[in-house]
Coordinates of C-alpha atoms in Angstrom, one line a residue:
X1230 CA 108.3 115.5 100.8
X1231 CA 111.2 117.6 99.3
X1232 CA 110.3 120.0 97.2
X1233 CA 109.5 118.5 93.2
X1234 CA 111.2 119.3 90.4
X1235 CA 108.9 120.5 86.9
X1236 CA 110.5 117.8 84.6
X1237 CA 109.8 114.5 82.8
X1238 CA 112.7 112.5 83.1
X1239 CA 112.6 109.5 81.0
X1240 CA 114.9 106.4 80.5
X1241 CA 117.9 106.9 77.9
X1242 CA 120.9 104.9 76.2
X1243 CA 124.3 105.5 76.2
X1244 CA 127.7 104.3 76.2
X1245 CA 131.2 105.9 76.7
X1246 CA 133.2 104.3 74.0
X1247 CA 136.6 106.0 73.2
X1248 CA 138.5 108.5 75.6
X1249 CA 136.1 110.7 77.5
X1250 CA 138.5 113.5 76.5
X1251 CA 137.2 113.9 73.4
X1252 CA 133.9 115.4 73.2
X1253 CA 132.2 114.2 70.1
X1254 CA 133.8 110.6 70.4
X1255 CA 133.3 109.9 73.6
X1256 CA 129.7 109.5 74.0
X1257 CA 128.2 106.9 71.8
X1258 CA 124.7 105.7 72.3
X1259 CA 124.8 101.9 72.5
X1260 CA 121.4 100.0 71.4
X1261 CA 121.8 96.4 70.0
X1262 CA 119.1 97.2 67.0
X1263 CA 120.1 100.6 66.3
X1264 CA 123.9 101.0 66.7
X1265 CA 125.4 99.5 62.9
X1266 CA 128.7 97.5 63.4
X1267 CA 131.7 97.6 60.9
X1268 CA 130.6 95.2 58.1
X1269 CA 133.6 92.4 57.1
X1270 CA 134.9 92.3 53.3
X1271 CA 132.3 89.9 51.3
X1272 CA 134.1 87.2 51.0
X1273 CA 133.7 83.6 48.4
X1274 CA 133.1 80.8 49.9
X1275 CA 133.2 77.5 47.9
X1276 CA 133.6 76.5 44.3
X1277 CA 132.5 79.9 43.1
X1278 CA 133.4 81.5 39.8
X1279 CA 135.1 84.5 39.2
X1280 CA 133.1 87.5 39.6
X1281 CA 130.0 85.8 41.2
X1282 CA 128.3 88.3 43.2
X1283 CA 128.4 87.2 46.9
X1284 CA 125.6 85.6 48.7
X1285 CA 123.0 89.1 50.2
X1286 CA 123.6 89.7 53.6
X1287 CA 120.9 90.5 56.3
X1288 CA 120.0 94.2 56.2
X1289 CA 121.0 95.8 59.8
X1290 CA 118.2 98.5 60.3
X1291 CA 119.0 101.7 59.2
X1292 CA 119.8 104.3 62.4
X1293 CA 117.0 106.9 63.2
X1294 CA 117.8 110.3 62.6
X1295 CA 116.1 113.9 63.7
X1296 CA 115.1 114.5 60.4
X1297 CA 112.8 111.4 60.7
X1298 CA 110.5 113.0 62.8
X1299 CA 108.5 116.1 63.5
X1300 CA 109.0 117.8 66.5
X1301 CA 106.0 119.2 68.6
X1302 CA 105.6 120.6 71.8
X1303 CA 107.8 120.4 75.2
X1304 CA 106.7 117.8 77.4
X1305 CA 109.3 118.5 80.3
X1306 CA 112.6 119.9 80.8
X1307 CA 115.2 119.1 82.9
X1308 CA 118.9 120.1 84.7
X1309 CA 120.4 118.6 81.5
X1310 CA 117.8 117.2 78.7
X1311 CA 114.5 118.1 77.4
X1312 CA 111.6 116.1 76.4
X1313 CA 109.9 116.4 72.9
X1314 CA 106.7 115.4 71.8
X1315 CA 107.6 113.7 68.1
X1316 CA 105.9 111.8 65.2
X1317 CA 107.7 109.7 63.2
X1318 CA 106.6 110.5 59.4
X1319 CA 107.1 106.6 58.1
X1320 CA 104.9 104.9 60.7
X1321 CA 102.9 108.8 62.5
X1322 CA 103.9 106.8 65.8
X1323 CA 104.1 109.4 68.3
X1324 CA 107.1 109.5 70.9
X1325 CA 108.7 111.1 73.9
X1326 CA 112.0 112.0 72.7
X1327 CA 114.4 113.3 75.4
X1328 CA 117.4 115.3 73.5
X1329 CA 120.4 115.6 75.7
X1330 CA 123.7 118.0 74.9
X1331 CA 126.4 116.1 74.6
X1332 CA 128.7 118.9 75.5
X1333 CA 126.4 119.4 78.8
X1334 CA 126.5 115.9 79.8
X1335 CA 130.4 116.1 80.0
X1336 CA 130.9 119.0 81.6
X1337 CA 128.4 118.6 84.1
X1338 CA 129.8 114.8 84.6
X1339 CA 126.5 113.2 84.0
X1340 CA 127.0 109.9 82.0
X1341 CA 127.0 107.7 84.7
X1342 CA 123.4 108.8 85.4
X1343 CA 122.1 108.2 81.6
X1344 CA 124.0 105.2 81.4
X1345 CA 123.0 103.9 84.5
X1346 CA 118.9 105.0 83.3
X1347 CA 119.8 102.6 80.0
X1348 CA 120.8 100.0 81.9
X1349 CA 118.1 99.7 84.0
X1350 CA 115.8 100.3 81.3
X1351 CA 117.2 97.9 79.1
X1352 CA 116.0 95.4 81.6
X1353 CA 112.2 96.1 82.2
X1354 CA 109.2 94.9 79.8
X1355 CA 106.3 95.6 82.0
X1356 CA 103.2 97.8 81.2
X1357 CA 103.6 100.3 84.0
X1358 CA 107.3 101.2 83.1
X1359 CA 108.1 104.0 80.5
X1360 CA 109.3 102.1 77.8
X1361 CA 113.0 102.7 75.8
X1362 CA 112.3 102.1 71.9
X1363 CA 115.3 103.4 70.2
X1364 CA 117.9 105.7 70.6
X1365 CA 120.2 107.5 67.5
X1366 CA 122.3 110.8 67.4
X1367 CA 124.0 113.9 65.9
X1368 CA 126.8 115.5 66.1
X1369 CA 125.7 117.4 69.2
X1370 CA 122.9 115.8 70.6
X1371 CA 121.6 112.4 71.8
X1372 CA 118.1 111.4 71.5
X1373 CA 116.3 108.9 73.2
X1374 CA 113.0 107.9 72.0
X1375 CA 110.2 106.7 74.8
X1376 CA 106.8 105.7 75.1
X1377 CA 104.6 108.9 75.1
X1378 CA 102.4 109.4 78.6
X1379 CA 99.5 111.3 77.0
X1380 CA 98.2 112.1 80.4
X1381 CA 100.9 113.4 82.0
X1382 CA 102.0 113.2 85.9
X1383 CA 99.9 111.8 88.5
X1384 CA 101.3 115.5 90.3
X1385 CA 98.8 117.8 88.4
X1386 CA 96.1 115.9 89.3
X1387 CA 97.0 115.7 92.9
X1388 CA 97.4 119.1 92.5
X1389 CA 94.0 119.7 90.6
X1390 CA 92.1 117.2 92.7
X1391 CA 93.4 117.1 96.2
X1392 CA 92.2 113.9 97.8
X1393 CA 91.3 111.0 95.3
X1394 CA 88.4 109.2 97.4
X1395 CA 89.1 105.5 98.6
X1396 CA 88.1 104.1 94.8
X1397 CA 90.9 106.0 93.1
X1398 CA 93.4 105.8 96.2
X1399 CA 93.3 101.9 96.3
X1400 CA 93.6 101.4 92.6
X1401 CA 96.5 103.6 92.4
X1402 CA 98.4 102.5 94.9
X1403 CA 97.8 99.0 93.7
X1404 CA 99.2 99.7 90.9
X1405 CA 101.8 101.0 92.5
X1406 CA 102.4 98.2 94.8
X1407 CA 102.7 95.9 91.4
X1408 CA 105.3 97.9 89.5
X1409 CA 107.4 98.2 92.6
X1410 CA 107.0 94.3 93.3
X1411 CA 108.3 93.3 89.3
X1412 CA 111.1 95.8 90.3
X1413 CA 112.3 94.6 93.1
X1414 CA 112.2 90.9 92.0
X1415 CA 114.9 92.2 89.3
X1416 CA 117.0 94.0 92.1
X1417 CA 116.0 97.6 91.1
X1418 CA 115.4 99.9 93.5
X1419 CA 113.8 103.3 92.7
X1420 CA 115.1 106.0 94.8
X1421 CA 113.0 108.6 93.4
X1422 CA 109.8 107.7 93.5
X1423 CA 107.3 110.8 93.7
X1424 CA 104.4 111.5 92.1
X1425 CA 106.3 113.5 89.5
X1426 CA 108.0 110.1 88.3
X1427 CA 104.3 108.8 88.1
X1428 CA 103.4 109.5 84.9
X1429 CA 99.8 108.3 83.1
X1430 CA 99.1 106.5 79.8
X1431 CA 96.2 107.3 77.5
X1432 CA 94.0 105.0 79.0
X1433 CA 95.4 106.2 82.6
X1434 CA 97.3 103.7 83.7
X1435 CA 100.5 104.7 85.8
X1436 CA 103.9 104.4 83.8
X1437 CA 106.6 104.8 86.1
X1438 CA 109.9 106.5 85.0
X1439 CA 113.5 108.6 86.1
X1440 CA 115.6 105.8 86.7
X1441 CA 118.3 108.0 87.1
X1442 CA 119.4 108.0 90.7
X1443 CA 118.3 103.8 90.7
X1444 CA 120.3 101.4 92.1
X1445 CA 120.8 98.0 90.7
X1446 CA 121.4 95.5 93.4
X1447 CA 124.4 92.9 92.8
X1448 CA 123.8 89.4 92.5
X1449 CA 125.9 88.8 96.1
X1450 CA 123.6 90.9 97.7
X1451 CA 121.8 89.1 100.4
X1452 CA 117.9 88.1 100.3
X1453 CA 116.5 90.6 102.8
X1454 CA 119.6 92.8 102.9
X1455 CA 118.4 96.7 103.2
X1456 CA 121.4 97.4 100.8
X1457 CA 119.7 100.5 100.2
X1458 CA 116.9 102.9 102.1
X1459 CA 116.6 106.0 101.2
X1460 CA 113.8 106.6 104.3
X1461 CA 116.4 104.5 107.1
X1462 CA 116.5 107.2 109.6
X1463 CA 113.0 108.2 109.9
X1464 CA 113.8 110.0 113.2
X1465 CA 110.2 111.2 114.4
X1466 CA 107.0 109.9 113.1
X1467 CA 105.5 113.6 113.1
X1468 CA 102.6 113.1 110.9
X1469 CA 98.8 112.8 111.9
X1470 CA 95.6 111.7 110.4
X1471 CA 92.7 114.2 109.4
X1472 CA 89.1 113.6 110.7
X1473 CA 87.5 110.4 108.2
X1474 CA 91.0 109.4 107.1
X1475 CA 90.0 106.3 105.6
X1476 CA 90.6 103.3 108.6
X1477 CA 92.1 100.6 106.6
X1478 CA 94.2 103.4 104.6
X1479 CA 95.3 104.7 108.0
X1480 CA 95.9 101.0 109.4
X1481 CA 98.5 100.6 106.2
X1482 CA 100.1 103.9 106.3
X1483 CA 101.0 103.1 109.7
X1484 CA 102.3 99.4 109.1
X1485 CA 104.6 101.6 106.0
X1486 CA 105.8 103.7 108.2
X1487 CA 107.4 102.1 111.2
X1488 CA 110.7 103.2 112.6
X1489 CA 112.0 99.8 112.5
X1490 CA 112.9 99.6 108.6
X1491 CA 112.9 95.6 109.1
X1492 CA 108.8 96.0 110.7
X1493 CA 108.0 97.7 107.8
X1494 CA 104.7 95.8 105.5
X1495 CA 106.0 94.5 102.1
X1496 CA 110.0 94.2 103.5
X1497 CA 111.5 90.6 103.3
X1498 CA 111.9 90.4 106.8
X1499 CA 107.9 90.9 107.4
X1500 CA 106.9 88.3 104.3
X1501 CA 107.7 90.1 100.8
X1502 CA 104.8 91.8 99.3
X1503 CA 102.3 88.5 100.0
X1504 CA 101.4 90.6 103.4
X1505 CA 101.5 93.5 102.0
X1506 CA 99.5 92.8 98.7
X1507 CA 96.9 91.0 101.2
X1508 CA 96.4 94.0 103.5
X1509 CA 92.8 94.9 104.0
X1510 CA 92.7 97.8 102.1
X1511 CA 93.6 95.9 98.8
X1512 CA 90.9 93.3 99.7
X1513 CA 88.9 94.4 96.7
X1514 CA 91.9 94.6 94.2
X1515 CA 92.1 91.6 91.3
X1516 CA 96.0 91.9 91.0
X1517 CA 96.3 89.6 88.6
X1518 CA 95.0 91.6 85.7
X1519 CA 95.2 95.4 87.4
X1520 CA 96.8 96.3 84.2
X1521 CA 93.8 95.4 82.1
X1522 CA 91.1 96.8 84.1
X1523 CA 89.7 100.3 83.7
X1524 CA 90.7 102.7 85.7
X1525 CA 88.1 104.5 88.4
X1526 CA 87.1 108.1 87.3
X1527 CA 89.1 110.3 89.1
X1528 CA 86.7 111.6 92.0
X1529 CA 87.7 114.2 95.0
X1530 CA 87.0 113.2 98.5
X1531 CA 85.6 115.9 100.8
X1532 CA 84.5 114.4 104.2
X1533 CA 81.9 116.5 106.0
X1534 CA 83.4 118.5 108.2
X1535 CA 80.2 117.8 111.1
X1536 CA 77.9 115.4 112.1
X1537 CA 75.2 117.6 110.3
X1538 CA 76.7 118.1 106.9
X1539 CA 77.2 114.8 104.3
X1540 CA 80.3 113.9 102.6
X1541 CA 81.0 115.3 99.3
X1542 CA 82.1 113.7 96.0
X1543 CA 83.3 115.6 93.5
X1544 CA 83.2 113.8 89.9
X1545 CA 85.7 114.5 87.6
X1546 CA 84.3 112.9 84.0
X1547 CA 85.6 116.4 82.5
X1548 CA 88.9 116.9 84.2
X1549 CA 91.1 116.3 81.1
X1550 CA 89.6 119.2 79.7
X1551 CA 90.1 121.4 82.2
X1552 CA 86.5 121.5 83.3
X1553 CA 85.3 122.8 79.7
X1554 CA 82.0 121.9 81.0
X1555 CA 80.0 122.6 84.1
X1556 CA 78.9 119.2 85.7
X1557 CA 75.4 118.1 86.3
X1558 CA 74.0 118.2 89.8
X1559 CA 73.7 115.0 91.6
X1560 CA 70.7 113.7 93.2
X1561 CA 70.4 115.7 96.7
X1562 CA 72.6 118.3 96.2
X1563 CA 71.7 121.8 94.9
X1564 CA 70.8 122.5 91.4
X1565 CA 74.0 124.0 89.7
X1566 CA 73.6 127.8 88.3
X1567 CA 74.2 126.9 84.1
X1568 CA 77.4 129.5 83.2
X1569 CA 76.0 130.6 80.1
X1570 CA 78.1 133.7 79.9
X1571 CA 74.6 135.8 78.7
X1572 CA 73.8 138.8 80.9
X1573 CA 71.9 138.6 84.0
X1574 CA 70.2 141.9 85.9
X1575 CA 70.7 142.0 89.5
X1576 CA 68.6 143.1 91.7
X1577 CA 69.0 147.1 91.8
X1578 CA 67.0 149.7 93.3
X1579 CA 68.0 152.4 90.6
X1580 CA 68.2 155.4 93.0
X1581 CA 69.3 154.4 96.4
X1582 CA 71.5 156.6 98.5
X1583 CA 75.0 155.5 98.6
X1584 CA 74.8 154.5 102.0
X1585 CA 71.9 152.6 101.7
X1586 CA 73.9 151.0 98.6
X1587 CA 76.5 149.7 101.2
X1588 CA 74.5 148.3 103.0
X1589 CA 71.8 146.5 101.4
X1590 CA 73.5 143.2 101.4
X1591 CA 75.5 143.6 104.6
X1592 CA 74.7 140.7 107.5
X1593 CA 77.5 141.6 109.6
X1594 CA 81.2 143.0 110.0
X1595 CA 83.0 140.3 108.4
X1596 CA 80.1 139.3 105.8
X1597 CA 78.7 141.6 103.4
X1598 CA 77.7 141.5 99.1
X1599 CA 77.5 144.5 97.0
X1600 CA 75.4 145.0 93.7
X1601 CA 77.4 146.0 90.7
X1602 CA 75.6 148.9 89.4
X1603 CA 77.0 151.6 90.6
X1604 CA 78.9 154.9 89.4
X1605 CA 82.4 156.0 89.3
X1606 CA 81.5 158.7 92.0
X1607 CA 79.8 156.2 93.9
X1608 CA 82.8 153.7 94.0
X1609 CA 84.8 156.5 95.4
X1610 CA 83.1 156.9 98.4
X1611 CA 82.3 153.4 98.9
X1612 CA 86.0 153.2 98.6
X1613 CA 86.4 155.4 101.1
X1614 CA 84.1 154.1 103.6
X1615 CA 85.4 150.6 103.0
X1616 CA 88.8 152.1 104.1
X1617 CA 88.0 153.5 107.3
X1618 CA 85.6 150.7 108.6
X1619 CA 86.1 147.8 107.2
X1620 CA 89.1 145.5 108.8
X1621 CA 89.5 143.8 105.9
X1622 CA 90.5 146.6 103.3
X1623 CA 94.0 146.6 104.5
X1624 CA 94.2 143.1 102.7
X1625 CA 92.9 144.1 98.9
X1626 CA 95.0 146.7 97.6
X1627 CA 92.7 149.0 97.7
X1628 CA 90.5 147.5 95.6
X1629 CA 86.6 147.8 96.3
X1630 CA 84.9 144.0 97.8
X1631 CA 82.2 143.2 96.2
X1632 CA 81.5 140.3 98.9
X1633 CA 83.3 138.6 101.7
X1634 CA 82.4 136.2 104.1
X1635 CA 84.4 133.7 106.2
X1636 CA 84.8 130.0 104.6
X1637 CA 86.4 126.5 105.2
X1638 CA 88.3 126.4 102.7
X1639 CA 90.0 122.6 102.0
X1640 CA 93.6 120.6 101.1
X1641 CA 93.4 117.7 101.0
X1642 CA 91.6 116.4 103.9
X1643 CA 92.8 119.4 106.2
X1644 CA 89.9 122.7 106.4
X1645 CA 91.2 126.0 107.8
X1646 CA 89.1 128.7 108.3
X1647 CA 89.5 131.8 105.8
X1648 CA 88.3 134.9 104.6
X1649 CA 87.3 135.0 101.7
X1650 CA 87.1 138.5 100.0
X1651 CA 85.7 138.8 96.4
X1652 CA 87.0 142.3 94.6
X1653 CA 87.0 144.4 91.9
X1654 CA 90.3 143.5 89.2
X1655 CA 88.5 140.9 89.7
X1656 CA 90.7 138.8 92.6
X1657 CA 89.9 136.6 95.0
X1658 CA 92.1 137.0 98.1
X1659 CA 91.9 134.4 101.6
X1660 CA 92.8 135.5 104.8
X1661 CA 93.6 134.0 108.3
X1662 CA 91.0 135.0 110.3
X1663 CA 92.9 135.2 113.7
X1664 CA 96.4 135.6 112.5
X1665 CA 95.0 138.8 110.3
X1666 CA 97.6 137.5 107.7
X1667 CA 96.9 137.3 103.4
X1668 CA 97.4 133.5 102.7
X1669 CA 97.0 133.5 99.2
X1670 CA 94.8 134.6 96.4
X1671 CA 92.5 132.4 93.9
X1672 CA 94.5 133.3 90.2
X1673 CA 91.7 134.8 87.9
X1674 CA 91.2 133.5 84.2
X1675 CA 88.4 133.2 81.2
X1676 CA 88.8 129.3 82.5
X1677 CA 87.9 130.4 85.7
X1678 CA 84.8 128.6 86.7
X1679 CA 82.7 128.4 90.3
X1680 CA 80.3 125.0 90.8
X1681 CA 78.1 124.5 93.4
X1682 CA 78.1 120.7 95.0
X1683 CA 75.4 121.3 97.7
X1684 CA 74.3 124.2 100.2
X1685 CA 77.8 124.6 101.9
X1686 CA 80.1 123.0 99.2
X1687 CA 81.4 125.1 96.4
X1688 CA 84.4 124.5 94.3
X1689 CA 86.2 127.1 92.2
X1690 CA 88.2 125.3 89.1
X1691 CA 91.2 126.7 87.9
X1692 CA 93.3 125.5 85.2
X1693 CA 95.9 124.3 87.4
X1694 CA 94.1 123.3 90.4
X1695 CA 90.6 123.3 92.2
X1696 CA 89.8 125.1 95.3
X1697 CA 87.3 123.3 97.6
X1698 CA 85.0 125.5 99.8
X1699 CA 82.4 125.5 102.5
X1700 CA 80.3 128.3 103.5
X1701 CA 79.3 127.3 107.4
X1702 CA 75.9 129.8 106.5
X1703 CA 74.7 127.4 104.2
X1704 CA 75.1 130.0 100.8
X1705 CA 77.2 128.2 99.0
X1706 CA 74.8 129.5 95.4
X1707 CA 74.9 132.8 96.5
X1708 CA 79.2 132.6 96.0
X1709 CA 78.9 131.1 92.8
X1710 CA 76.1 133.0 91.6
X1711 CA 78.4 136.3 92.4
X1712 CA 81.7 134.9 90.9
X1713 CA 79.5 134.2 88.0
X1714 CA 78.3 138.0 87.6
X1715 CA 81.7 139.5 88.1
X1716 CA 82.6 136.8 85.6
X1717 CA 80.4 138.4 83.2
X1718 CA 81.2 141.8 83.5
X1719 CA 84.8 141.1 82.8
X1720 CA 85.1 138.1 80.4
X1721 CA 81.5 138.5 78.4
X1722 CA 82.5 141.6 76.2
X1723 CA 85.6 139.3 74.7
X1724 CA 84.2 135.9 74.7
X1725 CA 81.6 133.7 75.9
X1726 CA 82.5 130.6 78.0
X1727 CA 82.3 127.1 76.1
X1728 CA 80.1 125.1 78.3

């Protein structure tokens, strides 16, 4: 997939009325119900008497204007608009306003792209659309008001979750499959459909929107006709399937992505979306009233990764607060350390030799925990004796590790084996193993939060995304346990975690 773009793009109105050469006449929004037409003389019709007041005429709705709202915080910004959270002070409705520049959209030449978005939009009524409710302007700007997503895109949770488990995968995509089936019946096609353009209502339902690059088919085109495929030339199928890929998800995403664009499930030429819709993945799906039903919790799918271990399920009943709370253990899996944020005393011999310090914890070259209590004179030379032996200094910045040990750690369904090296700053730095090469680093935060799932499963939350990780040994406590202390020592003098 091509790299996304951070925006919100929603659906807009406008019109070029008058010569595009001049700038603040020649882009007029166009709305039946907002835009007010040049009112005719009153005129007397009939037998009436001098001076007798005319019959009332039907009041046109007055046009919106900037000052009827209150403006709130950015919701997305894009290559020539941004969108506004607003609430309109006569009814507190909230909006999505999207302000565009007029002087912006000229030079840049982009009103065939927001004309062709109001076009579109003008056309849909369906609950899993963004939804075009007015539109009004200024002298310099164009605003566009749109139903408000209060969830945002279905990207941050991929991002945050990784794998949705089969639950959440078939009642997405279902709903999916139903928003692009009423679009297609009106000869709209997408384009640029990503999960960026997926966007979730308050009660999490998807609400597609960007219909800026969309195609409206004509009304010559032929049934069946790919007038359009953005994925035609699909020149090597270079994908594969991770261990416990769902088999009926694997089955479909094979049938979607045949060479043969005309072999493809849901074209006209294999049956419409009756096959498709009828698959046996969707065999559980009530279509009829998808957009009524509540939606599955969001839940993370970790397979096991050997015959030995158990697949993991990670519930997410807290995700929309950016995991304010640790969860509760489930039956079966190891009781979860509460994050209190209240001092804890490790275990500490109080006058140990520095040597014996190092290695009181140590199981083995590439595995080894420190205590915490220790001098400035004694960090020094454990400094130094980390730099000459240990192979993994060269990747910390000199910083001293307070433990390391190797780990699976997990995207989506895909585990790679890492080093995992917990340091003073605090960070949190990963390493290939065999390559000897720094992949990346776990961003530290007061949100920061480790959670134990069972012996080998631990996940570290972040406000923008969850890692998942396996510790083969089976001490999956003992990680979150030590996050937690070094947790402690940095955060606890400031604040104490909200639990």
């Amino acid at each position: 997939m091509s790299n996304v773009r951070n925006t919100l793009t929603l659906s807009l109105s406008l019109s070029l009325q008058y010569d595009v050469a001049s700038l603040h006449s020649s882009v007029l929004i166009s709305c039946p119900s907002m835009v007010r037409g040049q009112q005719d003389t009153p005129r007397l019709h009939g037998n009436s008497m001098e001076g007798q007041a005319p019959p009332p005429q039907p009041t046109q709705p007055r046009k919106k204007r900037p000052e009827d709202f209150r403006f709130g915080k950015i919701l997305g910004e894009g290559s020539f608009s941004t969108v506004v959270l607003a609430k309109e002070h006569s009814t507190g409705k909230e909006y999505a306003i999207k302000i565009l520049e007029k002087r912006h959209i000229m030079k840049e030449n982009k009103a065939q792209y927001v004309k062709r978005e109001r076009d579109i939009m003008s056309h849909l009524d369906h609950p899993f659309f963004v939804k075009l409710y007015f539109t009004f302007q200024d002298e310099e700007k164009l605003y566009f008001g749109l139903s408000y997503a209060k969830n945002g895109e279905l990207l941050k949770y991929i991002r945050k979750i990784g794998s949705f488990d089969e639950t959440c995968t078939r009642f997405y995509s279902a709903e999916i499959v139903c928003a692009l089936e009423y679009l297609h019946k009106k000869g709209i096609i997408h384009r640029d459909l990503k999960p960026e353009n997926i966007l979730l209502s308050e009660e999490m339902h998807i609400q597609i929107t960007d219909f800026g690059t969309a195609k409206q088919l004509s009304s010559d085109s032929k049934q069946g006709k790919n007038e359009y495929l953005i994925f035609q030339k699909i020149i090597k199928l270079e994908y594969e399937f991770p261990e416990k890929f769902f088999p009926k998800a694997k089955d479909l995403v094979e049938q979607l992505l045949s060479l043969d664009p005309c072999k493809r499930i849901g074209c006209e030429e294999m049956g419409g979306y009756g096959p498709l819709k009828s698959h046996p993945f969707f065999e559980t799906v009530g279509w009829d009233d998808i957009h009524l039903q509540t939606p599955p919790k969001l839940t993370a799918y970790l397979p096991a990764m050997s015959e030995d271990d158990e697949d993991c399920y990670g519930n997410y009943d807290d995700l929309l607060s950016q995991f304010s709370c640790m969860q509760v253990a489930q039956p079966g899996h190891a009781p979860l350390v509460p994050f209190t944020g209240e001092t804890s005393q490790p275990t500490y011999n109080p006058s140990p030799s520095v040597d014996q310090f190092i290695h009181i914890h140590e199981l083995d070259s590439n595995c080894m925990e420190l205590d915490l209590q220790y001098s400035e004179e004694e960090k020094r030379i454990l400094l130094d004796k980390q730099g000459a032996a240990n192979p993994w200094h060269q990747f910390v910045e000199n910083n001293l590790i307070l433990k390391m040990g190797p780990v699976d750690k997990r995207k989506g369904l895909f585990a790679r084996r890492r080093q995992l090296l917990l340091t003073e700053g605090p960070h949190l730095y990963y390493v290939d193993p065999v390559n000897k090469v720094l992949k990346g680093e776990i961003p530290w935060s007061p949100e920061l939060r480790p959670e134990a799932k069972n012996f080998k499963t631990f996940f570290v939350h972040t406000p923008n995304r969850t890692y998942y990780l396996m510790d083969p040994s089976g001490n999956a406590d003992k990680w979150c346990k030590k996050i937690q202390e070094v947790w402690r020592k940095i955060y606890h003098k400031h604040q104490s975690p909200s639990l």
